[in-house]
Amino acid sequence: LELSGMLGIGEGSTRTIIAQLQEKNLVEIVKKGCVLTEKGGKEFVALCERIDVKQVGPNRASFNEPACGMLLKKAGMKILNALRERDAAVRQGATGATVLLKEKKLVYAGTEKHVVDEETAQAIEEAFSPEEGDAIVLAYSREKPFAERGAWAAVLEIEGE
């Protein structure tokens, strides 16, 4: 499957994902492959409107590895301890993932509100301009595709997909 190669996953995993998307009426199979349904298109657009994606250089929050960062607008309340998000990212090949919350300052999710160090916070704030209640996922890996897949997996975990 061409899609498997693009995603860097096996054909079996790709078929499983497609089946799950079909169950939710998000995609349909046509002669040329898969296409988004009307519902799938609307949900995709809505998700993209709530997410800002950026590559983030090595920093303390990413354990000095390059990261794919995703800001999720108003998603801070959905995150309990950030372990599920980290685990989802790791299952997709990322080295790890850190979830930050914008409160008065940037804090690490799942902690007793440990504040992000000033240098890292400044870099993240400049990249994303988060507002109160936003969440930022930093999935990190020395290999960009793994960081990106990890970030998407963590975001989908947060969104409950």
mmCIF file of C-alpha atoms in Angstrom:
data_model
loop_
_atom_site.group_PDB
_atom_site.id
_atom_site.type_symbol
_atom_site.label_atom_id
_atom_site.label_comp_id
_atom_site.label_asym_id
_atom_site.label_seq_id
_atom_site.Cartn_x
_atom_site.Cartn_y
_atom_site.Cartn_z
ATOM 1 C CA LEU A 1 0.000 0.000 0.000
ATOM 2 C CA GLU A 2 1.288 3.426 -0.955
ATOM 3 C CA LEU A 3 -0.234 4.952 2.181
ATOM 4 C CA SER A 4 1.726 2.544 4.390
ATOM 5 C CA GLY A 5 4.964 3.773 2.845
ATOM 6 C CA MET A 6 3.990 7.416 3.260
ATOM 7 C CA LEU A 7 3.133 6.857 6.920
ATOM 8 C CA GLY A 8 6.092 4.598 7.579
ATOM 9 C CA ILE A 9 3.897 1.860 9.066
ATOM 10 C CA GLY A 10 3.018 -1.669 8.043
ATOM 11 C CA GLU A 11 0.164 -2.602 5.724
ATOM 12 C CA GLY A 12 -1.718 -4.343 8.544
ATOM 13 C CA SER A 13 -1.590 -1.225 10.720
ATOM 14 C CA THR A 14 -2.745 0.877 7.784
ATOM 15 C CA ARG A 15 -5.717 -1.410 7.151
ATOM 16 C CA THR A 16 -6.639 -1.285 10.839
ATOM 17 C CA ILE A 17 -6.557 2.520 10.858
ATOM 18 C CA ILE A 18 -8.650 2.708 7.689
ATOM 19 C CA ALA A 19 -11.194 0.275 9.160
ATOM 20 C CA GLN A 20 -11.462 2.405 12.319
ATOM 21 C CA LEU A 21 -11.956 5.547 10.238
ATOM 22 C CA GLN A 22 -14.633 3.769 8.168
ATOM 23 C CA GLU A 23 -16.449 2.694 11.353
ATOM 24 C CA LYS A 24 -16.640 6.338 12.384
ATOM 25 C CA ASN A 25 -17.843 7.318 8.886
ATOM 26 C CA LEU A 26 -14.767 9.507 8.365
ATOM 27 C CA VAL A 27 -13.426 7.833 5.193
ATOM 28 C CA GLU A 28 -14.780 5.677 2.419
ATOM 29 C CA ILE A 29 -12.991 3.360 0.014
ATOM 30 C CA VAL A 30 -13.252 4.234 -3.688
ATOM 31 C CA LYS A 31 -11.514 2.802 -6.764
ATOM 32 C CA LYS A 32 -8.587 5.206 -6.423
ATOM 33 C CA GLY A 33 -8.138 4.596 -2.679
ATOM 34 C CA CYS A 34 -9.583 6.322 0.389
ATOM 35 C CA VAL A 35 -11.337 9.667 0.532
ATOM 36 C CA LEU A 36 -12.742 11.681 3.383
ATOM 37 C CA THR A 37 -16.502 11.585 3.784
ATOM 38 C CA GLU A 38 -18.357 14.841 4.311
ATOM 39 C CA LYS A 39 -18.230 14.178 8.068
ATOM 40 C CA GLY A 40 -14.517 13.319 7.848
ATOM 41 C CA GLY A 41 -13.781 16.510 5.940
ATOM 42 C CA LYS A 42 -15.627 18.655 8.475
ATOM 43 C CA GLU A 43 -13.872 17.008 11.415
ATOM 44 C CA PHE A 44 -10.489 17.366 9.710
ATOM 45 C CA VAL A 45 -11.056 21.081 9.058
ATOM 46 C CA ALA A 46 -12.267 21.617 12.642
ATOM 47 C CA LEU A 47 -9.206 19.809 14.039
ATOM 48 C CA CYS A 48 -6.823 21.814 11.847
ATOM 49 C CA GLU A 49 -8.426 25.071 13.002
ATOM 50 C CA ARG A 50 -7.620 24.168 16.628
ATOM 51 C CA ILE A 51 -4.031 23.059 16.013
ATOM 52 C CA ASP A 52 -0.843 24.944 15.185
ATOM 53 C CA VAL A 53 2.072 22.720 14.110
ATOM 54 C CA LYS A 54 5.713 23.796 14.235
ATOM 55 C CA GLN A 55 9.137 22.193 14.329
ATOM 56 C CA VAL A 56 10.846 23.083 17.601
ATOM 57 C CA GLY A 57 14.575 23.030 18.190
ATOM 58 C CA PRO A 58 16.192 21.082 21.016
ATOM 59 C CA ASN A 59 15.260 22.415 24.460
ATOM 60 C CA ARG A 60 14.936 21.231 28.049
ATOM 61 C CA ALA A 61 11.284 20.228 27.645
ATOM 62 C CA SER A 62 12.253 17.922 24.752
ATOM 63 C CA PHE A 63 15.314 16.562 26.535
ATOM 64 C CA ASN A 64 17.509 18.440 24.052
ATOM 65 C CA GLU A 65 16.122 16.600 21.037
ATOM 66 C CA PRO A 66 14.375 18.252 18.081
ATOM 67 C CA ALA A 67 10.609 18.131 18.423
ATOM 68 C CA CYS A 68 7.403 18.468 16.522
ATOM 69 C CA GLY A 69 5.249 20.844 18.524
ATOM 70 C CA MET A 70 1.491 21.124 18.314
ATOM 71 C CA LEU A 71 -0.557 23.779 20.069
ATOM 72 C CA LEU A 72 -4.122 22.746 20.846
ATOM 73 C CA LYS A 73 -6.396 25.649 21.552
ATOM 74 C CA LYS A 74 -8.355 25.406 24.811
ATOM 75 C CA ALA A 75 -7.360 21.756 25.383
ATOM 76 C CA GLY A 76 -5.621 22.188 28.738
ATOM 77 C CA MET A 77 -8.590 20.875 30.716
ATOM 78 C CA LYS A 78 -8.562 17.588 28.764
ATOM 79 C CA ILE A 79 -5.148 16.544 30.079
ATOM 80 C CA LEU A 80 -4.972 14.702 33.378
ATOM 81 C CA ASN A 81 -1.395 13.505 33.748
ATOM 82 C CA ALA A 82 0.175 13.522 30.246
ATOM 83 C CA LEU A 83 1.230 9.864 30.493
ATOM 84 C CA ARG A 84 -1.350 8.670 27.953
ATOM 85 C CA GLU A 85 -0.152 11.293 25.492
ATOM 86 C CA ARG A 86 3.497 10.388 26.019
ATOM 87 C CA ASP A 87 2.748 6.679 25.613
ATOM 88 C CA ALA A 88 0.784 7.305 22.408
ATOM 89 C CA ALA A 89 3.739 9.248 20.979
ATOM 90 C CA VAL A 90 6.228 6.550 21.946
ATOM 91 C CA ARG A 91 4.069 3.839 20.336
ATOM 92 C CA GLN A 92 4.443 5.783 17.077
ATOM 93 C CA GLY A 93 8.241 5.865 17.305
ATOM 94 C CA ALA A 94 8.924 9.143 19.116
ATOM 95 C CA THR A 95 11.548 9.046 21.840
ATOM 96 C CA GLY A 96 9.030 10.721 24.134
ATOM 97 C CA ALA A 97 6.595 13.582 24.492
ATOM 98 C CA THR A 98 6.111 16.441 26.899
ATOM 99 C CA VAL A 99 2.814 18.246 27.356
ATOM 100 C CA LEU A 100 2.848 21.861 28.459
ATOM 101 C CA LEU A 101 -0.111 23.919 29.654
ATOM 102 C CA LYS A 102 -0.486 27.656 29.408
ATOM 103 C CA GLU A 103 -1.715 28.964 32.700
ATOM 104 C CA LYS A 104 -0.299 32.233 33.933
ATOM 105 C CA LYS A 105 3.014 30.729 32.861
ATOM 106 C CA LEU A 106 3.897 27.593 30.917
ATOM 107 C CA VAL A 107 3.799 24.561 33.210
ATOM 108 C CA TYR A 108 4.420 20.855 32.724
ATOM 109 C CA ALA A 109 1.163 18.884 32.552
ATOM 110 C CA GLY A 110 0.811 16.126 35.120
ATOM 111 C CA THR A 111 3.043 17.803 37.672
ATOM 112 C CA GLU A 112 2.378 19.956 40.667
ATOM 113 C CA LYS A 113 2.417 22.892 38.269
ATOM 114 C CA HIS A 114 6.188 22.873 37.783
ATOM 115 C CA VAL A 115 6.988 25.956 35.762
ATOM 116 C CA VAL A 116 8.948 25.576 32.522
ATOM 117 C CA ASP A 117 12.400 27.177 32.710
ATOM 118 C CA GLU A 118 12.587 30.719 31.379
ATOM 119 C CA GLU A 119 14.715 30.004 28.275
ATOM 120 C CA THR A 120 12.500 27.135 27.101
ATOM 121 C CA ALA A 121 9.304 29.015 27.935
ATOM 122 C CA GLN A 122 10.451 32.029 25.924
ATOM 123 C CA ALA A 123 11.229 29.884 22.861
ATOM 124 C CA ILE A 124 7.871 28.061 23.088
ATOM 125 C CA GLU A 125 5.932 31.294 23.669
ATOM 126 C CA GLU A 126 7.616 32.912 20.646
ATOM 127 C CA ALA A 127 6.872 29.904 18.431
ATOM 128 C CA PHE A 128 3.239 29.367 19.418
ATOM 129 C CA SER A 129 1.895 32.449 21.264
ATOM 130 C CA PRO A 130 -0.265 30.241 23.522
ATOM 131 C CA GLU A 131 -3.224 31.657 25.391
ATOM 132 C CA GLU A 132 -4.589 30.715 28.799
ATOM 133 C CA GLY A 133 -6.014 27.174 28.657
ATOM 134 C CA ASP A 134 -4.014 26.038 25.617
ATOM 135 C CA ALA A 135 -1.937 22.854 25.599
ATOM 136 C CA ILE A 136 1.291 22.252 23.688
ATOM 137 C CA VAL A 137 2.533 18.774 22.819
ATOM 138 C CA LEU A 138 6.245 18.388 22.119
ATOM 139 C CA ALA A 139 6.935 14.948 20.657
ATOM 140 C CA TYR A 140 10.647 14.485 20.211
ATOM 141 C CA SER A 141 12.957 12.266 18.247
ATOM 142 C CA ARG A 142 16.186 12.671 16.321
ATOM 143 C CA GLU A 143 14.188 11.480 13.291
ATOM 144 C CA LYS A 144 11.602 14.056 12.176
ATOM 145 C CA PRO A 145 8.953 11.589 10.893
ATOM 146 C CA PHE A 146 8.835 9.829 14.280
ATOM 147 C CA ALA A 147 8.460 13.147 16.100
ATOM 148 C CA GLU A 148 5.631 14.178 13.770
ATOM 149 C CA ARG A 149 3.767 10.869 14.055
ATOM 150 C CA GLY A 150 4.243 10.939 17.811
ATOM 151 C CA ALA A 151 2.838 14.453 18.055
ATOM 152 C CA TRP A 152 -0.244 13.507 16.012
ATOM 153 C CA ALA A 153 -0.770 10.395 18.128
ATOM 154 C CA ALA A 154 -0.607 12.460 21.318
ATOM 155 C CA VAL A 155 -3.009 15.057 19.893
ATOM 156 C CA LEU A 156 -5.495 12.364 18.886
ATOM 157 C CA GLU A 157 -5.215 10.897 22.395
ATOM 158 C CA ILE A 158 -6.099 14.305 23.843
ATOM 159 C CA GLU A 159 -8.969 14.729 21.386
ATOM 160 C CA GLY A 160 -10.335 11.303 22.341
ATOM 161 C CA GLU A 161 -10.040 9.750 18.886
#
